[in-house]
CSV table of C-alpha atoms in Angstrom, one decimal:
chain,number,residue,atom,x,y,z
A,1,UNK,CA,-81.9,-66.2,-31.9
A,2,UNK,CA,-83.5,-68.0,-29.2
A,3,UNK,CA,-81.4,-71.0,-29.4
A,4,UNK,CA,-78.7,-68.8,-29.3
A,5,UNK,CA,-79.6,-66.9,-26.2
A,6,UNK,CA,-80.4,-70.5,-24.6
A,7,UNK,CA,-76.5,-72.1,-25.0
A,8,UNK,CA,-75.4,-69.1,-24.0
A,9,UNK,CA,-77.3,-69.3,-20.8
A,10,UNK,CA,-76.9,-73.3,-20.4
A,11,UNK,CA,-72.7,-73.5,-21.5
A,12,UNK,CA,-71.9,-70.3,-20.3
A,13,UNK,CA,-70.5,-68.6,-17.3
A,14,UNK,CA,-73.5,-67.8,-16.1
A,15,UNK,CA,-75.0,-71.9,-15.5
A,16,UNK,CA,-72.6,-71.8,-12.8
A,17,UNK,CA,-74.6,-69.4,-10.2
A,18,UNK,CA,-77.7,-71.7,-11.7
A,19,UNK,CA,-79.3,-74.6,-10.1
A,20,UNK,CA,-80.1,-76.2,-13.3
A,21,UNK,CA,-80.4,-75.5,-17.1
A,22,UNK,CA,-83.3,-73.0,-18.5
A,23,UNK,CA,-85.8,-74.9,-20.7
A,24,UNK,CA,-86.7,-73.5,-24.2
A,25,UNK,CA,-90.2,-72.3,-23.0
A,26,UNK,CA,-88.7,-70.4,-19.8
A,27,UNK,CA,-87.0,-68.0,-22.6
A,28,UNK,CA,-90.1,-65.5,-23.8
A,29,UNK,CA,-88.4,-63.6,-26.5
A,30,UNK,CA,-91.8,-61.2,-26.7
A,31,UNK,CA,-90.8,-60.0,-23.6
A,32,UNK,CA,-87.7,-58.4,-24.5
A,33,UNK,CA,-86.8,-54.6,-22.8
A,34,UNK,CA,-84.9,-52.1,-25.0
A,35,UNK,CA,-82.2,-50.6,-22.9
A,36,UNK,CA,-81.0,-47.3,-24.0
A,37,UNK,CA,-77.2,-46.6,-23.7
A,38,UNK,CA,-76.6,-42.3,-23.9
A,39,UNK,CA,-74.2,-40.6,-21.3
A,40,UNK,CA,-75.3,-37.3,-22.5
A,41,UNK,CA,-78.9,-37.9,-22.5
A,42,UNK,CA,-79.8,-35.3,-20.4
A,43,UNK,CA,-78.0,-32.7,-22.0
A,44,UNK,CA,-80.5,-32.6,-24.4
A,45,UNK,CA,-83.7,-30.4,-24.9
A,46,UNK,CA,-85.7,-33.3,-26.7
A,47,UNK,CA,-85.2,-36.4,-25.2
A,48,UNK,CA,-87.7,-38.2,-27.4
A,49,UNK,CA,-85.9,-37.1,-30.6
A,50,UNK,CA,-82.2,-38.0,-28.9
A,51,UNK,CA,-83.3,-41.7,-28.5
A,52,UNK,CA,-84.0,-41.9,-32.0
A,53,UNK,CA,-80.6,-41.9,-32.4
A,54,UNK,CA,-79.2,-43.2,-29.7
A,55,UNK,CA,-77.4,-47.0,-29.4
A,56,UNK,CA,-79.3,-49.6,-27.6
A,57,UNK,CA,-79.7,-52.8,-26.8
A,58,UNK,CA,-82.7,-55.2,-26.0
A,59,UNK,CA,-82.5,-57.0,-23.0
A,60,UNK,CA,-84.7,-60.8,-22.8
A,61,UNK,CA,-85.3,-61.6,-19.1
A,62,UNK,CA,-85.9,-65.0,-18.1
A,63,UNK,CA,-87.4,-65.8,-14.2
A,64,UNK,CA,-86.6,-69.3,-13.0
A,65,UNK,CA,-86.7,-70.7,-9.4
A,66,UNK,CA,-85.9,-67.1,-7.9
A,67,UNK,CA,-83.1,-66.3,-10.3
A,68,UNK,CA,-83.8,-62.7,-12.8
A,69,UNK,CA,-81.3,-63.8,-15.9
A,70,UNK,CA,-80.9,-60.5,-18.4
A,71,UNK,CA,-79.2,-61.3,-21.8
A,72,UNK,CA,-78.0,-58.7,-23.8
A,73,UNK,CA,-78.8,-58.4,-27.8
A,74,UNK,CA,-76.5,-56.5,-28.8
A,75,UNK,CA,-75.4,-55.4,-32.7
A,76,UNK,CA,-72.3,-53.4,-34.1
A,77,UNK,CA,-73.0,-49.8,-35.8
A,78,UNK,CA,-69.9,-48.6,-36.6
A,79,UNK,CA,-66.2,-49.9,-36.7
A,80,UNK,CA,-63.9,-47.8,-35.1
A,81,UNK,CA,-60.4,-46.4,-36.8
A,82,UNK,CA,-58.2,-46.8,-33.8
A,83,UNK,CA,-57.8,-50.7,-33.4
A,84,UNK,CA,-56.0,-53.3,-35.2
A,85,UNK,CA,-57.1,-54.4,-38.3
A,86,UNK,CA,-57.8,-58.1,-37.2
A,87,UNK,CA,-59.9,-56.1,-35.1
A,88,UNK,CA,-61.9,-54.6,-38.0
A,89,UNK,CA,-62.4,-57.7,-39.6
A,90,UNK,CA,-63.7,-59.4,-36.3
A,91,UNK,CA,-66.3,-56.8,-36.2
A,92,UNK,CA,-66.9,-56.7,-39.8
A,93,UNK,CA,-68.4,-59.8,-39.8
A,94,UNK,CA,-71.0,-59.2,-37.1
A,95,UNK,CA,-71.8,-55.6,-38.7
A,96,UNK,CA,-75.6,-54.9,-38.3
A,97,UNK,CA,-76.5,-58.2,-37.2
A,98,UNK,CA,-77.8,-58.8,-34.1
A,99,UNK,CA,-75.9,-61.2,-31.2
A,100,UNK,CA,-75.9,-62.8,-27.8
A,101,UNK,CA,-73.8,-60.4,-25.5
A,102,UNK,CA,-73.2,-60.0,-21.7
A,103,UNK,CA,-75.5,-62.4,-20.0
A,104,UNK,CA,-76.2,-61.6,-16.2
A,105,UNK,CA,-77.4,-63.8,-13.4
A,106,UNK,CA,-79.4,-61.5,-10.3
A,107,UNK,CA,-80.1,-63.8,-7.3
A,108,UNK,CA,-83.2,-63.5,-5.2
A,109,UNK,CA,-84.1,-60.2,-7.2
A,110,UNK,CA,-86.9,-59.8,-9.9
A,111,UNK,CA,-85.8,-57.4,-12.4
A,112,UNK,CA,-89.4,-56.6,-14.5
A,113,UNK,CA,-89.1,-52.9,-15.7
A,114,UNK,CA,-93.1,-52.7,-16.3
A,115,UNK,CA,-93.7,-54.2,-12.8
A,116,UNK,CA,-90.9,-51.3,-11.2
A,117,UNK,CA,-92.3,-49.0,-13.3
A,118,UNK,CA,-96.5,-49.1,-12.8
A,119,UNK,CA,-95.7,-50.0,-8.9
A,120,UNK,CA,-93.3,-47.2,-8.0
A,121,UNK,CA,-95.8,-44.6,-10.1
A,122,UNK,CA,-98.9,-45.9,-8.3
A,123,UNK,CA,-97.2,-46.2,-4.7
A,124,UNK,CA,-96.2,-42.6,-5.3
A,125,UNK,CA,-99.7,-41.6,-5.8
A,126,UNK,CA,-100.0,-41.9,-9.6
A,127,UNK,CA,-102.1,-43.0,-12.5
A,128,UNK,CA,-99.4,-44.9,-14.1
A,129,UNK,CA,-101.4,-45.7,-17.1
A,130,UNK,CA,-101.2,-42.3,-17.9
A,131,UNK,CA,-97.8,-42.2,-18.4
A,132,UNK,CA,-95.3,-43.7,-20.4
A,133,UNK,CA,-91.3,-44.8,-19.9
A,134,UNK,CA,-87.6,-45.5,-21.6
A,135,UNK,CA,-85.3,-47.6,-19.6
A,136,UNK,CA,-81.6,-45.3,-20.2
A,137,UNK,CA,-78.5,-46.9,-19.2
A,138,UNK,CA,-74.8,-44.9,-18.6
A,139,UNK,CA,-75.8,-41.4,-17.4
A,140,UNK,CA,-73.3,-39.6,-15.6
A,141,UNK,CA,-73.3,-40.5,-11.5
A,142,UNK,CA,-76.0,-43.2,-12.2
A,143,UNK,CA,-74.3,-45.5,-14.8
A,144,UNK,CA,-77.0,-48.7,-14.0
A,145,UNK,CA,-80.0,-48.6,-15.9
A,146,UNK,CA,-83.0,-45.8,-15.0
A,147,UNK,CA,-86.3,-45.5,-16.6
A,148,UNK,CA,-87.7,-42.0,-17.5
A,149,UNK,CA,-90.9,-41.2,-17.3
A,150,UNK,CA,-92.6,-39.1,-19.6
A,151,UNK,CA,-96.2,-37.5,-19.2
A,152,UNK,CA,-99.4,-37.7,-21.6
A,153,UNK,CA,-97.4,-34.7,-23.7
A,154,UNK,CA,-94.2,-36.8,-23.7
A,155,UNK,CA,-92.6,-34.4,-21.6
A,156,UNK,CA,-90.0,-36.4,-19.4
A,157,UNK,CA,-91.6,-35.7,-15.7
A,158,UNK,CA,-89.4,-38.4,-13.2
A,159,UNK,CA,-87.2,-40.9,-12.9
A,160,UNK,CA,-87.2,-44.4,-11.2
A,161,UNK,CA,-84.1,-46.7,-10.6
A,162,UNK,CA,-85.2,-49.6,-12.9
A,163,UNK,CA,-82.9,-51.8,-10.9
A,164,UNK,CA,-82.0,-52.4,-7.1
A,165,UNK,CA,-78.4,-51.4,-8.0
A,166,UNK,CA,-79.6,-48.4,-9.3
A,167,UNK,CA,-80.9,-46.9,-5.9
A,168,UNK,CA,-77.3,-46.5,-4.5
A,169,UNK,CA,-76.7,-43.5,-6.9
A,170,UNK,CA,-78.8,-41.3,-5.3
A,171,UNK,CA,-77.2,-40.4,-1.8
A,172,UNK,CA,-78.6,-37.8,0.2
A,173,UNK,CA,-82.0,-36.4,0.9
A,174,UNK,CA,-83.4,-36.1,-2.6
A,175,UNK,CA,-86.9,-34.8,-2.6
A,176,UNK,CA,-89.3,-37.4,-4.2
A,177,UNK,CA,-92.5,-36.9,-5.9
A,178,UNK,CA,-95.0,-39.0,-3.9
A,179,UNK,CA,-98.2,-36.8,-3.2
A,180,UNK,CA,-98.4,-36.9,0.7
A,181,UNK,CA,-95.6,-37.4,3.2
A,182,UNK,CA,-96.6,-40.8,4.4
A,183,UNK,CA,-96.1,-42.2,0.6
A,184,UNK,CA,-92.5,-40.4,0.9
A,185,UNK,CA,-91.3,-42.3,3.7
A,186,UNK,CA,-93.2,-45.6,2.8
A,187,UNK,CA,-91.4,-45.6,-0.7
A,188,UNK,CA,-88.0,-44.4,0.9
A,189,UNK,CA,-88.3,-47.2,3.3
A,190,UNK,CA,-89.2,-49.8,0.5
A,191,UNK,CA,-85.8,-48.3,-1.5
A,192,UNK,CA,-84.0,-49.1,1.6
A,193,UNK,CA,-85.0,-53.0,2.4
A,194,UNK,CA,-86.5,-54.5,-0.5
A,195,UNK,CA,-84.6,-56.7,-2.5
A,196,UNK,CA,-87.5,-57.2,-5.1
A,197,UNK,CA,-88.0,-54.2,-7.8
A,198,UNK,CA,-91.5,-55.6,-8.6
A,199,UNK,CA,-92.3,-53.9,-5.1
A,200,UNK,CA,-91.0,-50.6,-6.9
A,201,UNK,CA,-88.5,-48.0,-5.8
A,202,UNK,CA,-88.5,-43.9,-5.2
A,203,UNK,CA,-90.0,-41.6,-7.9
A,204,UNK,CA,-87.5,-38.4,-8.4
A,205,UNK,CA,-88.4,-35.7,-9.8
A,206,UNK,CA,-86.4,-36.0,-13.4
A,207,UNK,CA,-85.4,-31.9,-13.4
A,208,UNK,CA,-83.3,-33.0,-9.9
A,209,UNK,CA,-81.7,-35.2,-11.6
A,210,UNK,CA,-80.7,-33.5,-14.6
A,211,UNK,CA,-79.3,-30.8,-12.5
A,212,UNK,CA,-77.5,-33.0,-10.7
A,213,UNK,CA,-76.2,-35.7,-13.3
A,214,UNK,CA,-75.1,-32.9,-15.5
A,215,UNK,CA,-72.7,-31.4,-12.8
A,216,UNK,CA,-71.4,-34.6,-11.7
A,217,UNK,CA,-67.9,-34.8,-11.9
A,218,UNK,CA,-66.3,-37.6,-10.2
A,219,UNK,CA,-65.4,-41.4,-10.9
A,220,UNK,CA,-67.5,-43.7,-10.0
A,221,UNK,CA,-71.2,-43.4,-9.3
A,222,UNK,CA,-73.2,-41.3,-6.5
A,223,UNK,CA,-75.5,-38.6,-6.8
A,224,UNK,CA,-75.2,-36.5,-3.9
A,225,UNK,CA,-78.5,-33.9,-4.0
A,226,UNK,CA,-78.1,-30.9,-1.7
A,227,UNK,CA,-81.1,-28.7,-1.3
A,228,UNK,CA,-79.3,-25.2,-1.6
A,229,UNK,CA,-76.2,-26.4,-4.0
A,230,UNK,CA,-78.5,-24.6,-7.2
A,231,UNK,CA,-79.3,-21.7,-5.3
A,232,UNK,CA,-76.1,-21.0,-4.1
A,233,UNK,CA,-74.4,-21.6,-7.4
A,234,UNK,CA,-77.2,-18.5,-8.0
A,235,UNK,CA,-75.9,-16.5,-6.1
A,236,UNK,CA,-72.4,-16.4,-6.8
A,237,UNK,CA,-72.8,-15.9,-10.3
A,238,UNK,CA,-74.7,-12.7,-8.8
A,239,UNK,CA,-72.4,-11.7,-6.5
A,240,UNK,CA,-69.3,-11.9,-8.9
A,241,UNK,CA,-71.5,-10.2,-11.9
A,242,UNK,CA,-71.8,-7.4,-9.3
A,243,UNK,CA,-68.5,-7.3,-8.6
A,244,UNK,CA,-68.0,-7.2,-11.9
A,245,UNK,CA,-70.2,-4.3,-12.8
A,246,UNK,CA,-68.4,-2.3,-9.9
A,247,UNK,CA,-65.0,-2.8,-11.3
A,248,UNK,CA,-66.1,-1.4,-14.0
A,249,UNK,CA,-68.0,1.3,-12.5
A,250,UNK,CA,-64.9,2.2,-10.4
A,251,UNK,CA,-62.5,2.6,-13.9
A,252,UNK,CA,-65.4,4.7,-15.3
A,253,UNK,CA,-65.2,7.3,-12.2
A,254,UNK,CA,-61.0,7.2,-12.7
C-alpha cells in the first residue's frame, strides 16, 4: 500500500503543485487519520454507536518542505443497482479491498488533526487529555471535515474545524466555549489570520451546531448562527398552538 500511495503522489496530478518527488520515508503509514463520511450524523441520539456503522476513509498525511499532502484510502461496500453493468464489474473487482483515492496537495498549511485538536482544546481553556475526538466529514452546511469532541463519558461536548477550510462554515457570531472572554477573542482572531491549523481554531459548543446543521437548508455551505432564531421558532409554535386551542374554544361556545 505504501508504494501505492507513493506513485500516486510522485506520477500523479498532484507532483505538479510539488517542488520535488516524496521519498519512501516521508510517507508514515502509522500516522494515518480515519475520516468519517455521515451527512446525517447529527440526527442521531448515539453518535458513538452511528460511527460504527458509518463509511469512512483513512487519510495518510505526508509534511514535506511546507506542503500538507492528504491521500485518501478508500474501499467499496456496496455496488449500487442504478449504473451500467460495466460499471458493476469495475467496482466488483475492487470490492472490499482497500485503494489509493483522491490525493490532495494544501500549500503553506499544516493539516495534523491531533495538533488542531489538543491546541484549540487547551487555548480554549481545556484539559485536552481529558477528552477524546472523531474527525466527521459531509454534514449538512459544513461539508469539509470537523472533529467532535466527546467528554470522559463519551458524550459529544464541541466541535472544532479540523481544517482551515472548515472555519468558513460558521458565519455569524457563534458563541464559543473558551472559559473567559479574552480566550474568545484570542481564538476568534487566530480563526481569522492563521493559515496553520497546528495553531488550532474556535471550539463550538456541538449542541449549536446540531441545531443549526440540522435546519440547514440551502446549497452550498455556511452556517449562519443567530442568537434568538431557537427561541423564536419557540415561540411561534406557542403562539399558533394557542391560536389553535382558541379556535377550538370558539366552535365549542357556538
Amino acid at each position: 500500500m505504501k508504494d501505492d500511495v507513493l506513485y500516486h503522489i510522485n506520477y500523479g496530478g498532484a507532483r505538479t503543485e510539488l517542488n520535488r518527488d516524496v521519498e519512501a520515508d516521508e510517507v508514515k503509514m502509522e500516522g494515518a487519520y480515519k475520516v468519517y463520511a455521515n451527512s446525517e450524523l447529527l440526527e442521531t441520539k448515539d453518535i458513538k454507536k452511528s460511527l460504527e456503522t458509518s463509511y469512512y476513509k483513512w487519510q495518510i498525511p505526508v509534511y514535506i518542505d511546507g506542503f500538507t499532502i492528504l491521500v485518501d484510502i478508500t474501499k467499496v461496500t456496496s455496488i449500487p443497482d442504478d449504473i451500467p453493468e460495466d460499471a458493476k464489474e469495475t467496482l466488483r473487482q475492487k470490492l472490499n479491498i482497500w485503494t489509493v483515492g483522491a490525493v490532495y496537495v494544501y500549500d503553506a498549511e499544516t493539516i495534523d488533526y491531533d495538533s488542531t485538536v489538543a491546541t484549540s482544546l487547551d487555548k480554549a481553556g481545556y484539559n485536552s487529555d481529558e477528552y477524546s475526538y472523531e474527525v466527521v466529514s459531509g454534514l449538512p452546511g459544513i461539508r469539509y471535515p470537523v472533529a467532535i469532541i466527546f467528554n470522559a463519558d463519551e458524550k459529544p461536548e464541541f466541535v472544532i474545524p479540523a481544517q482551515k477550510s472548515t472555519t468558513h462554515a460558521f458565519i455569524g457570531e457563534w458563541p464559543t466555549a473558551a472559559k473567559n472572554r479574552e480566550k474568545t477573542t484570542a481564538s476568534s482572531n487566530t480563526q481569522n489570520i492563521n493559515n496553520d491549523n497546528t495553531n488550532g481554531f474556535s471550539v463550538y459548543y456541538y449542541d449549536d451546531v446540531v441545531r443549526t446543521s440540522n435546519s440547514y437548508n440551502q446549497s452550498g455551505i455556511g452556517l449562519s448562527y443567530k442568537k434568538d432564531i431557537f427561541k423564536k421558532n419557540a415561540i411561534a409554535v406557542l403562539i399558533f398552538g394557542a391560536a389553535g386551542i382558541l379556535m377550538i374554544i370558539g366552535k365549542k361556545k357556538k
